[in-house]
Structures are given as C-alpha cells and as structure tokens.
PDB file of C-alpha atoms in Angstrom:
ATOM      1  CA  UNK A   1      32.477   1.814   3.879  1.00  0.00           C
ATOM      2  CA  UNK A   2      31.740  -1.078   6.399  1.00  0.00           C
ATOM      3  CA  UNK A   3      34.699  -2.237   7.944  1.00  0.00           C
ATOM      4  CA  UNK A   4      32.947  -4.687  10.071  1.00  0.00           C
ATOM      5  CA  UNK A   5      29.340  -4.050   9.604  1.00  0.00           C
ATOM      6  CA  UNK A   6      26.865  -1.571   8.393  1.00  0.00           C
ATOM      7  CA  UNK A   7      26.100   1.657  10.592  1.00  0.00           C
ATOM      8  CA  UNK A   8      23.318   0.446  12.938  1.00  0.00           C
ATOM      9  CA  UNK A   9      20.937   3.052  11.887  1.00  0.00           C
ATOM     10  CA  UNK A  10      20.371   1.476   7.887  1.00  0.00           C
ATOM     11  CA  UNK A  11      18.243  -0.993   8.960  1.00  0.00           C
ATOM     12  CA  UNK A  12      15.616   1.941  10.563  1.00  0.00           C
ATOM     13  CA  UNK A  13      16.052   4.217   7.742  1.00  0.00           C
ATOM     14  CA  UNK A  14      15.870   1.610   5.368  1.00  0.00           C
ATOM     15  CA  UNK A  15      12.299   0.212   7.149  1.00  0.00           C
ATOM     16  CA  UNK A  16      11.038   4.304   7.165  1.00  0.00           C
ATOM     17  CA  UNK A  17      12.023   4.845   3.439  1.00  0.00           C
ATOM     18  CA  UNK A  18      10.376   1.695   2.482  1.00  0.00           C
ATOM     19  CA  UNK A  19       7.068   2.042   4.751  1.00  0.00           C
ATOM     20  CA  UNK A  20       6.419   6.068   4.226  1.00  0.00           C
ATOM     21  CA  UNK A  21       7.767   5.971   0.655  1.00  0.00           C
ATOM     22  CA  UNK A  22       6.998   2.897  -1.264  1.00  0.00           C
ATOM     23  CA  UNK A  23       3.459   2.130  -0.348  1.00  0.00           C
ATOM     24  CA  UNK A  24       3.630  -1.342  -2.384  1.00  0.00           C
ATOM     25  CA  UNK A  25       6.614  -2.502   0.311  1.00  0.00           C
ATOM     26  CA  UNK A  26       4.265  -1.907   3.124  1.00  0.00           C
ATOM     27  CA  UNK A  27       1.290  -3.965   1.079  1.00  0.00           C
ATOM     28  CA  UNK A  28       3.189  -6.998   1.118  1.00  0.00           C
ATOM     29  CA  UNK A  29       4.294  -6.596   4.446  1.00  0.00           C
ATOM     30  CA  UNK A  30       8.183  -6.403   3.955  1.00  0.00           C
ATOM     31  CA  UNK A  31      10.384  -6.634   7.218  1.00  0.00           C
ATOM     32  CA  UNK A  32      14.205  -6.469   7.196  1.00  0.00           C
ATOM     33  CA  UNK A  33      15.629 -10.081   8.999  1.00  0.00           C
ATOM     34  CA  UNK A  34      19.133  -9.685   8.567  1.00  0.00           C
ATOM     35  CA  UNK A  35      21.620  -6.877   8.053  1.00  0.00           C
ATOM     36  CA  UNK A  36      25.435  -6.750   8.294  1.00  0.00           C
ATOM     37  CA  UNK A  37      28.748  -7.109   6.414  1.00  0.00           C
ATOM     38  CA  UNK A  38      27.624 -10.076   4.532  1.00  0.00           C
ATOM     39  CA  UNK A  39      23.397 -10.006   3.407  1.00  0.00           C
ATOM     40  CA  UNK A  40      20.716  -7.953   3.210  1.00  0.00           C
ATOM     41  CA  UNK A  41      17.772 -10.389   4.158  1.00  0.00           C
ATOM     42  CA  UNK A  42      14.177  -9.371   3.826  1.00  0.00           C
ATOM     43  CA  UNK A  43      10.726 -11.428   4.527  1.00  0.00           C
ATOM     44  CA  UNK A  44       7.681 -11.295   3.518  1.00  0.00           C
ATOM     45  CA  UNK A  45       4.487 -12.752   4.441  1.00  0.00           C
ATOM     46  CA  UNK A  46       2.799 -15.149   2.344  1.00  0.00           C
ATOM     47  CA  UNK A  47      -1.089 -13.888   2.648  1.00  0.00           C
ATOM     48  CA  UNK A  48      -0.494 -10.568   0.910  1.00  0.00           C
ATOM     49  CA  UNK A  49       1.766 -12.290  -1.781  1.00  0.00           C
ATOM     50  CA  UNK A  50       0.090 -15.200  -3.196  1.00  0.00           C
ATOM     51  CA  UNK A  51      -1.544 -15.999  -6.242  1.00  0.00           C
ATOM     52  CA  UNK A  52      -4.787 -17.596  -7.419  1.00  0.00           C
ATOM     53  CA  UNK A  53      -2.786 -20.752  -7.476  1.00  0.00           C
ATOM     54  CA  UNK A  54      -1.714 -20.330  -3.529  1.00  0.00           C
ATOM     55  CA  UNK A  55       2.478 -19.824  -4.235  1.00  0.00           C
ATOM     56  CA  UNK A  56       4.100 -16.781  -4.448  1.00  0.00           C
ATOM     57  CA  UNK A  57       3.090 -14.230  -6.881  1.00  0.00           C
ATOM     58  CA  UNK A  58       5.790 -13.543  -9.638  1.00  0.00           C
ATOM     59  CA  UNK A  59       5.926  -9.771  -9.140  1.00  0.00           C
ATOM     60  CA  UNK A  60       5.570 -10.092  -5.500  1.00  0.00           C
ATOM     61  CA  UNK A  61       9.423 -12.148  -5.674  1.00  0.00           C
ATOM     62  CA  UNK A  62      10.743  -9.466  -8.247  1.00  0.00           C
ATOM     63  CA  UNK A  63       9.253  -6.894  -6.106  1.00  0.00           C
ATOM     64  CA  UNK A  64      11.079  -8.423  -2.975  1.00  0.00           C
ATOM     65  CA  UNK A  65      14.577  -9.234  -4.681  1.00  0.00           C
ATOM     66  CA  UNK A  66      14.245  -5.380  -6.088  1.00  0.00           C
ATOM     67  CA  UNK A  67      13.948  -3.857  -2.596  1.00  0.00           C
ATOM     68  CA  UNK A  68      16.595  -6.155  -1.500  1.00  0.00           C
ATOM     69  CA  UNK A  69      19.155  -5.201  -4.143  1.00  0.00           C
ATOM     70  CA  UNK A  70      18.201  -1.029  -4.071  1.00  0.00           C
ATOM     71  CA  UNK A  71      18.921  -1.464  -0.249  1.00  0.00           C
ATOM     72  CA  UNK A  72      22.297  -2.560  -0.920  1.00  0.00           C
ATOM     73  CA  UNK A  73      22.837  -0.359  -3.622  1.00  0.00           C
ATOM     74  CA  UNK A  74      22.192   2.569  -1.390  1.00  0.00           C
ATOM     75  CA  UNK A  75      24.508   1.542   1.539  1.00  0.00           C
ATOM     76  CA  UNK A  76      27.442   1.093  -0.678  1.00  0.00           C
ATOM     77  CA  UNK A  77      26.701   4.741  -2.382  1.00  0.00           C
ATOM     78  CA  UNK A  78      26.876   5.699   1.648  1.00  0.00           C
ATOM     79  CA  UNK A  79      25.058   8.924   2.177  1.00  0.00           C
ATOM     80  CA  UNK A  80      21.660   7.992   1.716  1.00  0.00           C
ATOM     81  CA  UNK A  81      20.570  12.195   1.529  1.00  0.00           C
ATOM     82  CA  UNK A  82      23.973  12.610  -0.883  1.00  0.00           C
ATOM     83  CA  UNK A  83      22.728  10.182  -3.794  1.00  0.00           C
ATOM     84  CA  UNK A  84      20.180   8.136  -6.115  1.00  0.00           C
ATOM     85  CA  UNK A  85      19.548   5.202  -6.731  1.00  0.00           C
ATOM     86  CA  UNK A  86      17.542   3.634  -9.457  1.00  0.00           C
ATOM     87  CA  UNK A  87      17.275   0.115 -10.582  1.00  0.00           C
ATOM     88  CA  UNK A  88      18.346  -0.204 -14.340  1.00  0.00           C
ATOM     89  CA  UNK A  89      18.283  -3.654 -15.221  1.00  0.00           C
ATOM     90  CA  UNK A  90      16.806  -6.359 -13.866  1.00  0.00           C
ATOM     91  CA  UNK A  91      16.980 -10.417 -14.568  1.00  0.00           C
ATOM     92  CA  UNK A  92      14.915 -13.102 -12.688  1.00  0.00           C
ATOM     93  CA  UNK A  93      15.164 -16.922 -12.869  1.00  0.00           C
ATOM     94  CA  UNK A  94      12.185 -19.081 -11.133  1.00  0.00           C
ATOM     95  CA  UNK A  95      13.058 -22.314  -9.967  1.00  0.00           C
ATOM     96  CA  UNK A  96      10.655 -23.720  -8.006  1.00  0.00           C
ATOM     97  CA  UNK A  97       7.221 -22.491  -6.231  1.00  0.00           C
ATOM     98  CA  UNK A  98       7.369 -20.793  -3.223  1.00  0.00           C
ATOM     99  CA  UNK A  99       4.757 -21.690  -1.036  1.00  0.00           C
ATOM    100  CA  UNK A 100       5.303 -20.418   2.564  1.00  0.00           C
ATOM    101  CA  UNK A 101       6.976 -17.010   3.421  1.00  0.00           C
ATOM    102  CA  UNK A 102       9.363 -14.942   0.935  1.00  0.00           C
ATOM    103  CA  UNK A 103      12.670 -14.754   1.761  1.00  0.00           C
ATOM    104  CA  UNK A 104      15.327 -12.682  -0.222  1.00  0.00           C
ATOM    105  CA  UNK A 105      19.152 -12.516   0.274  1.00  0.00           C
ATOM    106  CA  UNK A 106      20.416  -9.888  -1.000  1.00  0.00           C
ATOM    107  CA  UNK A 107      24.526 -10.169  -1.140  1.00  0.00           C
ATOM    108  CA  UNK A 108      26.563  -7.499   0.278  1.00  0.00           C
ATOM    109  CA  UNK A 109      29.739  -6.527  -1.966  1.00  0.00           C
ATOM    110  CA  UNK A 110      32.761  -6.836  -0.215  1.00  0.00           C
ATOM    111  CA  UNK A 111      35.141  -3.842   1.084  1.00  0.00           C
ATOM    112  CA  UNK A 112      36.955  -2.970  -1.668  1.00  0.00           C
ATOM    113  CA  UNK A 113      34.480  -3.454  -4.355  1.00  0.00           C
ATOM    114  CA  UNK A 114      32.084  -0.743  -2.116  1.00  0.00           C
ATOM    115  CA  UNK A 115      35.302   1.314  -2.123  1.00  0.00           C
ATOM    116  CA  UNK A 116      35.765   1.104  -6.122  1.00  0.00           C
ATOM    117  CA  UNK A 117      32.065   1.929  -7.172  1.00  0.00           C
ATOM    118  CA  UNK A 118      32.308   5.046  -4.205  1.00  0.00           C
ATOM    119  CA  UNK A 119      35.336   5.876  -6.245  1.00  0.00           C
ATOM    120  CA  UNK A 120      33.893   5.782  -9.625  1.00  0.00           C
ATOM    121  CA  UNK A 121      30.487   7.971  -8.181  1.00  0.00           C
ATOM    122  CA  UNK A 122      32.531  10.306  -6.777  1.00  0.00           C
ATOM    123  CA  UNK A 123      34.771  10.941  -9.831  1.00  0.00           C
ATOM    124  CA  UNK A 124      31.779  10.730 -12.696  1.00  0.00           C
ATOM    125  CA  UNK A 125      28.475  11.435 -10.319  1.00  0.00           C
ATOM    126  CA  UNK A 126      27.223   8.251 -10.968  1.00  0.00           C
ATOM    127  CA  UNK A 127      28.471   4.216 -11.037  1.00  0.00           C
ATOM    128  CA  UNK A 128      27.015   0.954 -11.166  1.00  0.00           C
ATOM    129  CA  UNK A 129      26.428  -1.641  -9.224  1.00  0.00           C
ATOM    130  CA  UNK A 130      25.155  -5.369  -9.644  1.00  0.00           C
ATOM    131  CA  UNK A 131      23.470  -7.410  -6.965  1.00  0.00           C
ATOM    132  CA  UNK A 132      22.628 -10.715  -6.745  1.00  0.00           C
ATOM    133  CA  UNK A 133      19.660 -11.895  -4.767  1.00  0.00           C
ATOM    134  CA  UNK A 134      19.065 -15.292  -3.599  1.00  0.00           C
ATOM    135  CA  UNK A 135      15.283 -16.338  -3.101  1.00  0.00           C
ATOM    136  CA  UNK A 136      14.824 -19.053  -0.325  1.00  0.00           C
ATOM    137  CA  UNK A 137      12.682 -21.991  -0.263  1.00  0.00           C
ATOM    138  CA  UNK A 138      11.998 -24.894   2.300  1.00  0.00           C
ATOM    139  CA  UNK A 139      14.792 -26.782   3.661  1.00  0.00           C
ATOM    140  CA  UNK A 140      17.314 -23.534   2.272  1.00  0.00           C
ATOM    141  CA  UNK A 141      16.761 -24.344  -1.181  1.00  0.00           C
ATOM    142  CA  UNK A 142      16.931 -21.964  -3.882  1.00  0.00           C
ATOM    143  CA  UNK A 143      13.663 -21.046  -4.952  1.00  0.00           C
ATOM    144  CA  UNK A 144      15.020 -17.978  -7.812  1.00  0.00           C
ATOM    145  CA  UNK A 145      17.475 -15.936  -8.558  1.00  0.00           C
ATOM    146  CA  UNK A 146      17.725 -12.514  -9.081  1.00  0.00           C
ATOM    147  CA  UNK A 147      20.617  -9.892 -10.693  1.00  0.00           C
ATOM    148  CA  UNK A 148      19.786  -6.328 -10.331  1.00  0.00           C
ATOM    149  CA  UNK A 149      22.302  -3.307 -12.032  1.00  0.00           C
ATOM    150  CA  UNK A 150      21.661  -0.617 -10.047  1.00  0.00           C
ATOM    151  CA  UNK A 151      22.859   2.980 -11.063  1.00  0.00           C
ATOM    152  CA  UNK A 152      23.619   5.663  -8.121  1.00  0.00           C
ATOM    153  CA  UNK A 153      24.120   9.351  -9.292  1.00  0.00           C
ATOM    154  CA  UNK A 154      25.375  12.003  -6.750  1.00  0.00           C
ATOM    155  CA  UNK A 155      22.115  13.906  -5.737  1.00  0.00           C
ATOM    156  CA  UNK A 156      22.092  17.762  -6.612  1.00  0.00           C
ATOM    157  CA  UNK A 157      23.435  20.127  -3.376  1.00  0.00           C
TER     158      UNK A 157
ATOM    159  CA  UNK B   1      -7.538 -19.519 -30.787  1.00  0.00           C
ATOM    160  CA  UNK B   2      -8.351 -16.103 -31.719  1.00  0.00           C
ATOM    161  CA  UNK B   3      -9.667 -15.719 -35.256  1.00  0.00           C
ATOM    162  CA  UNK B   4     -10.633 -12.243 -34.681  1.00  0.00           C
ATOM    163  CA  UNK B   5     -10.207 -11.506 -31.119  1.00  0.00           C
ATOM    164  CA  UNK B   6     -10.544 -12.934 -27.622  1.00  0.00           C
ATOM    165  CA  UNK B   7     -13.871 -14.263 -25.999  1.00  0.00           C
ATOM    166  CA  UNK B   8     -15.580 -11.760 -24.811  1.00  0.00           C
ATOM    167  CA  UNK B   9     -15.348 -13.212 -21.134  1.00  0.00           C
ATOM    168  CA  UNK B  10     -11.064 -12.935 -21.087  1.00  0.00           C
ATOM    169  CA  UNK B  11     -11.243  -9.254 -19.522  1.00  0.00           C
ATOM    170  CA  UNK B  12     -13.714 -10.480 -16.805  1.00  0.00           C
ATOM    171  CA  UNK B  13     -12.246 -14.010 -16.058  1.00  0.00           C
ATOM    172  CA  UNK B  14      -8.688 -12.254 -15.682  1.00  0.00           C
ATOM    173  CA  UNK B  15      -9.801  -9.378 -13.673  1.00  0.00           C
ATOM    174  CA  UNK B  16     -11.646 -12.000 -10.980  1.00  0.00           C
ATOM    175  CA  UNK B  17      -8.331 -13.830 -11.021  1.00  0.00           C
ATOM    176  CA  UNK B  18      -6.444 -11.221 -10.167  1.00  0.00           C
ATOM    177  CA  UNK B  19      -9.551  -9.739  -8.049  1.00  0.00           C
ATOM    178  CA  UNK B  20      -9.850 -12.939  -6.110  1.00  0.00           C
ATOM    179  CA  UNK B  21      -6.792 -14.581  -6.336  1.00  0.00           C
ATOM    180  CA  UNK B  22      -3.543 -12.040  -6.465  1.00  0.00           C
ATOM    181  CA  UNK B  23      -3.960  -9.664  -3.449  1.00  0.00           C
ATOM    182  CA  UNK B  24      -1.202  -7.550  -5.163  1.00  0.00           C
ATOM    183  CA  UNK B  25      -2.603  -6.729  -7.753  1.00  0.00           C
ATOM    184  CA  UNK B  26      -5.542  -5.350  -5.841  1.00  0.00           C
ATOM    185  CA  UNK B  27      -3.277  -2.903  -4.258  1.00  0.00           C
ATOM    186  CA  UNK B  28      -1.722  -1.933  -7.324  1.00  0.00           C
ATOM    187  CA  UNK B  29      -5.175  -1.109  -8.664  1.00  0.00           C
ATOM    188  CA  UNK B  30      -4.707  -2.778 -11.504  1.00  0.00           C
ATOM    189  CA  UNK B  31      -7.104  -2.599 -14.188  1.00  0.00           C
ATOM    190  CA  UNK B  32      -7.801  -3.945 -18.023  1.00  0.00           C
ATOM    191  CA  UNK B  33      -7.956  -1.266 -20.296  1.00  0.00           C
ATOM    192  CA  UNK B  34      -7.419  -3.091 -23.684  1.00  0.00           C
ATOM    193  CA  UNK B  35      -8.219  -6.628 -25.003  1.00  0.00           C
ATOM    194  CA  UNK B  36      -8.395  -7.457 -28.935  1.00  0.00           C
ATOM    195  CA  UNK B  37      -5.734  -9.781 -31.505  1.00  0.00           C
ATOM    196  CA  UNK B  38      -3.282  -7.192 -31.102  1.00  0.00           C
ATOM    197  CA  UNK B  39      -2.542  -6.699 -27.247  1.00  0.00           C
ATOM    198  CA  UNK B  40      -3.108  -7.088 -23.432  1.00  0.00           C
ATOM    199  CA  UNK B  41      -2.763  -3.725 -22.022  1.00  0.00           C
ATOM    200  CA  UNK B  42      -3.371  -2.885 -18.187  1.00  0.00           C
ATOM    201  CA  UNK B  43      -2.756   0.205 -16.100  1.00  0.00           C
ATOM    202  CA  UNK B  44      -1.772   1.172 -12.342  1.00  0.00           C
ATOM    203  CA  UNK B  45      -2.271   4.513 -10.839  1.00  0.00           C
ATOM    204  CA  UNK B  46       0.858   6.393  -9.536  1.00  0.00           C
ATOM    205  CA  UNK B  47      -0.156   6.615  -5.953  1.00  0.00           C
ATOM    206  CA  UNK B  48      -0.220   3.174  -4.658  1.00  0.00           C
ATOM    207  CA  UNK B  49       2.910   2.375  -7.061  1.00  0.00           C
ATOM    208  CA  UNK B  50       5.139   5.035  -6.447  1.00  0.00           C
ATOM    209  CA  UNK B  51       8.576   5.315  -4.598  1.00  0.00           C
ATOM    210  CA  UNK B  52      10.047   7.637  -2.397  1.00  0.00           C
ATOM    211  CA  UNK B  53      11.439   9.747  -5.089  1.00  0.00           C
ATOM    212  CA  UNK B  54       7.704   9.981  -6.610  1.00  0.00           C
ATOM    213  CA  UNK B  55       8.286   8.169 -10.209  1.00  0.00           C
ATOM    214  CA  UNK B  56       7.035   4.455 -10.146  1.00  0.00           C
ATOM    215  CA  UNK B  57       8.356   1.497  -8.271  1.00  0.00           C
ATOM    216  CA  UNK B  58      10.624  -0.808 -10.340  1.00  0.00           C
ATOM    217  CA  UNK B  59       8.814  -3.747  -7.947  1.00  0.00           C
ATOM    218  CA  UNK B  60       5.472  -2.014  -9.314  1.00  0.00           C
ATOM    219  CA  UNK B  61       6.487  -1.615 -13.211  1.00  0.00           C
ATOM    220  CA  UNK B  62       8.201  -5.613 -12.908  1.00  0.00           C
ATOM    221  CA  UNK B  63       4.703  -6.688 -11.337  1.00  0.00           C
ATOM    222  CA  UNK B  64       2.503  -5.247 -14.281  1.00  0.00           C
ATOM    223  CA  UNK B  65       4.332  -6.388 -16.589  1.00  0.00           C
ATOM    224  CA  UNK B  66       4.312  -9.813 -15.092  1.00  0.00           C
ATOM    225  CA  UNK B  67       0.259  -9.681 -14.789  1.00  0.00           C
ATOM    226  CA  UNK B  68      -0.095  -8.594 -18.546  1.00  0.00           C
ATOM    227  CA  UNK B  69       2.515 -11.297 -20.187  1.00  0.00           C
ATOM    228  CA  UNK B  70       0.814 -13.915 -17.796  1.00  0.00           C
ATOM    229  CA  UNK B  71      -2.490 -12.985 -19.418  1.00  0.00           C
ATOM    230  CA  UNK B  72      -1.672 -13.318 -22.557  1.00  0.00           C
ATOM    231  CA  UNK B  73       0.045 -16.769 -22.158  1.00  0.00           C
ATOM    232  CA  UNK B  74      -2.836 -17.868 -20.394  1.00  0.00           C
ATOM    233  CA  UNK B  75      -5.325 -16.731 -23.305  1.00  0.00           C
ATOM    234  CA  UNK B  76      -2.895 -18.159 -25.387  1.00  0.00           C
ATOM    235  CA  UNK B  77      -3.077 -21.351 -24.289  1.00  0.00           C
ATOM    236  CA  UNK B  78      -6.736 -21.653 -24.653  1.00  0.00           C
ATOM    237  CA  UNK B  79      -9.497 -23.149 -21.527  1.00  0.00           C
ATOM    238  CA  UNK B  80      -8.130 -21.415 -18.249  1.00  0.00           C
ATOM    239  CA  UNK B  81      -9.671 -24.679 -16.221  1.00  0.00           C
ATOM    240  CA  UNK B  82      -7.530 -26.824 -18.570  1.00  0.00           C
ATOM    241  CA  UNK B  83      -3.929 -25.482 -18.346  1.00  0.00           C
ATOM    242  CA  UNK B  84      -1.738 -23.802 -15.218  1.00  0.00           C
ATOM    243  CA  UNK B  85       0.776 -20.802 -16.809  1.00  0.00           C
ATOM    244  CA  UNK B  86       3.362 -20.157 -14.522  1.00  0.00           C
ATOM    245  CA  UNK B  87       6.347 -17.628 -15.230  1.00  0.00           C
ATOM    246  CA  UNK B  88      10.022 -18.957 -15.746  1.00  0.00           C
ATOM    247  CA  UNK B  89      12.018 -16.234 -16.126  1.00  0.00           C
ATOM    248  CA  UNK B  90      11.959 -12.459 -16.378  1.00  0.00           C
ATOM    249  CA  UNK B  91      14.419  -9.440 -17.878  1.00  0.00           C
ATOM    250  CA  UNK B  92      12.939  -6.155 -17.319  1.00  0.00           C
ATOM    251  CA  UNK B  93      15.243  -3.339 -18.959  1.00  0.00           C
ATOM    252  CA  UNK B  94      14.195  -0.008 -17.004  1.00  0.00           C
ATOM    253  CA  UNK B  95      15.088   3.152 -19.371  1.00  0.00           C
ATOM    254  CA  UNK B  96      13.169   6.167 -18.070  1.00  0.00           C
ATOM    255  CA  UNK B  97      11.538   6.894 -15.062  1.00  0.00           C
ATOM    256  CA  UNK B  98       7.563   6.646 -15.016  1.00  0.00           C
ATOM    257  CA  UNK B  99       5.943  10.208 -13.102  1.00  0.00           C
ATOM    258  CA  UNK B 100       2.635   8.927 -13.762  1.00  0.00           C
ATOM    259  CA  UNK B 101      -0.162   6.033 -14.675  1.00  0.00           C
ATOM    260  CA  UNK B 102       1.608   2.629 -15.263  1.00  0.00           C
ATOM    261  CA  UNK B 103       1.013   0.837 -18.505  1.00  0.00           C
ATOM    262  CA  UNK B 104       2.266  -2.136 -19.942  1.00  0.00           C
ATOM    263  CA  UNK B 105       1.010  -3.859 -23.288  1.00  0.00           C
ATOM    264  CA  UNK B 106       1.749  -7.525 -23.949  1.00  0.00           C
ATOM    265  CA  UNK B 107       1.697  -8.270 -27.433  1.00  0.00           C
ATOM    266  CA  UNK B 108      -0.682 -11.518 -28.298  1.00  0.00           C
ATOM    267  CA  UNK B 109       0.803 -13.686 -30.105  1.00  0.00           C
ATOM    268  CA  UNK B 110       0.156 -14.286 -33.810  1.00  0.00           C
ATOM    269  CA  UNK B 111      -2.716 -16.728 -34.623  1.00  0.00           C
ATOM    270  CA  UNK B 112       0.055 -18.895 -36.007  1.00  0.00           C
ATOM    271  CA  UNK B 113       2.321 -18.901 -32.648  1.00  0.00           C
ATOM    272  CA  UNK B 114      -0.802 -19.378 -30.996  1.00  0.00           C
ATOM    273  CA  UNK B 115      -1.445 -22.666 -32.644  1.00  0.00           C
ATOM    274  CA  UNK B 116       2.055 -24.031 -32.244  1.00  0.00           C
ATOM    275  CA  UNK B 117       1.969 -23.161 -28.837  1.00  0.00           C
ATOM    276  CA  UNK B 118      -1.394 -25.100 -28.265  1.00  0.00           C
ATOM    277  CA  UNK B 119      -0.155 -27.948 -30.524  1.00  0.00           C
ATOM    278  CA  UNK B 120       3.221 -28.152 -28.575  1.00  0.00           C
ATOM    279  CA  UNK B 121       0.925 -28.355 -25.254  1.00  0.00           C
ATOM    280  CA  UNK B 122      -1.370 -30.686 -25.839  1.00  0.00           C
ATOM    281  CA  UNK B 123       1.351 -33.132 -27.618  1.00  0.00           C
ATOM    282  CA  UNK B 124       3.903 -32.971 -24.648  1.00  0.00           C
ATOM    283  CA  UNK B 125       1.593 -31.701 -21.709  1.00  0.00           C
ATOM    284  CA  UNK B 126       3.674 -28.243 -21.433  1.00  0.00           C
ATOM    285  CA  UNK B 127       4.810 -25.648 -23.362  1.00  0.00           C
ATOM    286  CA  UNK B 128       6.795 -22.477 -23.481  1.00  0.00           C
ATOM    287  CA  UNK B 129       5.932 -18.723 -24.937  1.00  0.00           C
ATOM    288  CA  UNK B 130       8.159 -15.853 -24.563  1.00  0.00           C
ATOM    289  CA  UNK B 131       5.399 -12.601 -24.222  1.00  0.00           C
ATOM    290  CA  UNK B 132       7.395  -9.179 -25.027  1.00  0.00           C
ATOM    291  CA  UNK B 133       5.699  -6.214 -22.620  1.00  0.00           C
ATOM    292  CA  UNK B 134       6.369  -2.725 -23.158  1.00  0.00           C
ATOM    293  CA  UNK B 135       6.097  -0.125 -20.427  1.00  0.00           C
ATOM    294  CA  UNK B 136       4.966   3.245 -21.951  1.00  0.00           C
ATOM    295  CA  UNK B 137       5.340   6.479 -20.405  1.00  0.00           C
ATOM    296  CA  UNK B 138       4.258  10.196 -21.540  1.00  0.00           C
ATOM    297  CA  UNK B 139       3.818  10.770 -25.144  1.00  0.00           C
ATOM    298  CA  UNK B 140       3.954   7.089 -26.028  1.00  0.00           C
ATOM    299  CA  UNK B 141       7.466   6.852 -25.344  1.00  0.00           C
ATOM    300  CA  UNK B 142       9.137   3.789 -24.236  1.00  0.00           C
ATOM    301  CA  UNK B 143      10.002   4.444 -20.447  1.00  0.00           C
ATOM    302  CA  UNK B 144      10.889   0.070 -19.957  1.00  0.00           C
ATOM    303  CA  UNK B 145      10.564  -3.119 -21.891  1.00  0.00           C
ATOM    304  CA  UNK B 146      10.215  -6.664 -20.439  1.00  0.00           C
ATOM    305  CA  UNK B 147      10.673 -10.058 -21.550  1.00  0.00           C
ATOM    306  CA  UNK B 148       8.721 -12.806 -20.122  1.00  0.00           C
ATOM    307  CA  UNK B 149       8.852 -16.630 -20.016  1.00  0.00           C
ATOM    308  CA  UNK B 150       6.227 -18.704 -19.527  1.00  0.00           C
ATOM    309  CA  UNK B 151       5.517 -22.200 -19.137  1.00  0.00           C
ATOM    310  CA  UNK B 152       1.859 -23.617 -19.817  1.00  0.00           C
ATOM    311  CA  UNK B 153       0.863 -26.846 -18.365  1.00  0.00           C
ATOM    312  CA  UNK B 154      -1.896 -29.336 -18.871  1.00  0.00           C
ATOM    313  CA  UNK B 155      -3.661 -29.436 -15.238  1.00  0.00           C
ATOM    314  CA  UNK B 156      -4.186 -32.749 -13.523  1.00  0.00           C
ATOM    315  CA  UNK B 157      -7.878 -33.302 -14.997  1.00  0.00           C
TER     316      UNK B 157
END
C-alpha cells in the first residue's frame, strides 16, 4: 500500500520490465515522467509514433494508455515477483489529433481502494482492477480517453 | 465498391502506407496475408510483439487490430487520395492469451454497407463505419475481439 507515495524503486523496475520485456515499449520510446500517490505519467516521442497523416498513430495511444494502466495495476497488486497481471478489457475514446509528443496519465486508485482489490487477490488469487487513463494534448487538453480492467492473479510459489 | 473483390493494388497501397508512413507498424512486422470481399487479415510475429511473460502485448494485439479495421474503412470508402479515415473509438475485449503469430481479420463490409457508407460520405462530407476485428489464436480459436469506429472524411481537394 502507498501511504504517501509509491516505493522509489517502481519507477526502475517498471522502466527494466518494459525495456528488456516488451520490445514494442522500447520502439516507441516510452519514458516514465511522473510517479507517486496520485498518476502514473508516461511520454512518448512523436517520430516513432506517427502516422502517414503526421498525428499520433491509433495503436501507438492504446499502446501507451495500456502500459500506463498495467503499471498501475501491478503496484496496487504490490509484489511485482508475487502476481500477474493481464489486461482484460480495454475501451478507447479519440478526441482530437495528437500532434506533438504522447502523454498518458494514468490515475492512481486511492488507499483504500488498493487495500480492497489486495484484499479480494489475496482471498480468491485474483481481483480486478479498472484504470482510467487520460491522454494529453496542447494547452492540457484532453486528447482521449482510456478505461482499462485489469485482472491480477497470485503467481504460482 | 467491390463487386467481386478489391483492386488488385489495396494490398500494395496499404502496405507502403504503413511501410512509409506508420513506423509502428514496421516494428511490429506487420504484414498482409489476406485481401478478397470477405476480409482484411494481417499478421505480427511473436518476437517483436511479445511481453515479459512471453504471450503477446495487449498494446501489440490493440495496434493490429487498429491497422486491419483502418484498412478496411479506408477500402471502404473508395479513392485513398480522396478521403482521410481516422479512428474514433476502440473496445478491444482480450479473452485468451496469444503464445504465438498475431492475427486479426477485419470483416469488409457488405457491398450494400459499402454503398451507404460511400453515399452517406459524399452527401455530408463524412461518414462513420463500425469494422468488427477478430484476434485468432491456435486452432482458430478466438483468443480477442475488437470493435472499431471510424470516421471517413472527404479531404480538402
């Protein structure tokens, strides 16, 4: 649980699982901006993630908001080496263009909902969790939205 | 409109799009492998797409699907110089893990839709289609399904 903020080593081992294990993370060039009690932020350049028309590539944003939400969804399971987390559903809502660099907001649930879905894994081996995920344009506007349900099952000892 | 099936150029004008234009795609390795009436169906090798746990990125599986409903709106609405296709919302429903290639078929629409949708385009200058994509995984099972929204408009001649 985060009290005050998350343990200072998530953002690292979030950055290593991302870069050695997701190879598609490290093709569009995903870096971790902000990370404490409140948002998971990520960035993302836009060279690697445009289209033919010069904004942001669809899948690049759903890719972006995904990563965002499965980060969170692994920090409020808590042991990252003690469970799983997969994405299960997964709902996306574009605004408006994005034409400079990707920026998604992931929201952090608050104490007592991280308590309550720890609860629930711990007594079935597996809860849910949704996450909303705010994509960024100029000026702070909101470029899309994104709801991830993410399911986290206690990993086999 | 497709009488039979698509101009024979569709498979080549979409792959230099996505060649050219969609860096992402590039690294996903993504790749036609069947055009006709019916369906729109591209695959992705494992390795570039997978996640730490080895099955296939949901970013990845959201992505391909994207790519294959986009192609079909844009066949469906006719001259590729004449008409931008953008995507307005997404729902990707993720069932089963995928160990191995990605594939996703959009279904074309009926020769029917395909006229309305045209007809509705050229009268008001855009136009909406809704492109179902289904993610397959071994033995032709359905590992994910997607929904896709896209709007067509008439480009600034």
């Amino acid at each position: 649980m985060f009290p005050d903020s998350p343990p200072a080593s998530w953002p690292t081992h979030l950055a290593e699982l991302w870069g050695n294990g997701i190879p598609l993370a490290a093709a569009m060039g995903v870096v971790i901006r902000r990370l404490d009690e409140e948002v998971l932020e990520l960035v993302a350049p836009l060279g690697p993630n445009r289209n033919h028309m010069g904004s942001a590539f669809g899948g690049s944003l759903q890719s972006l908001a995904t990563l965002a939400g499965w980060g969170v969804a692994l920090m409020a399971a808590g042991d990252p080496d003690a469970s799983h987390v997969v994405i299960r559903d997964a709902q996306m809502r574009f605004r408006v263009p994005v034409c400079g660099e990707l920026v998604a907001a992931a929201a952090m649930p608050t104490p007592d909902a991280i308590a309550a879905f720890r609860a629930v894994l711990v007594g079935r081996g597996h809860a849910r969790l949704t996450v909303p995920v705010t994509i960024r344009g100029p000026n702070d506007t909101v470029a899309a939205r994104f709801v991830g349900e993410f399911v986290a099952s206690v990993a086999d000892s």
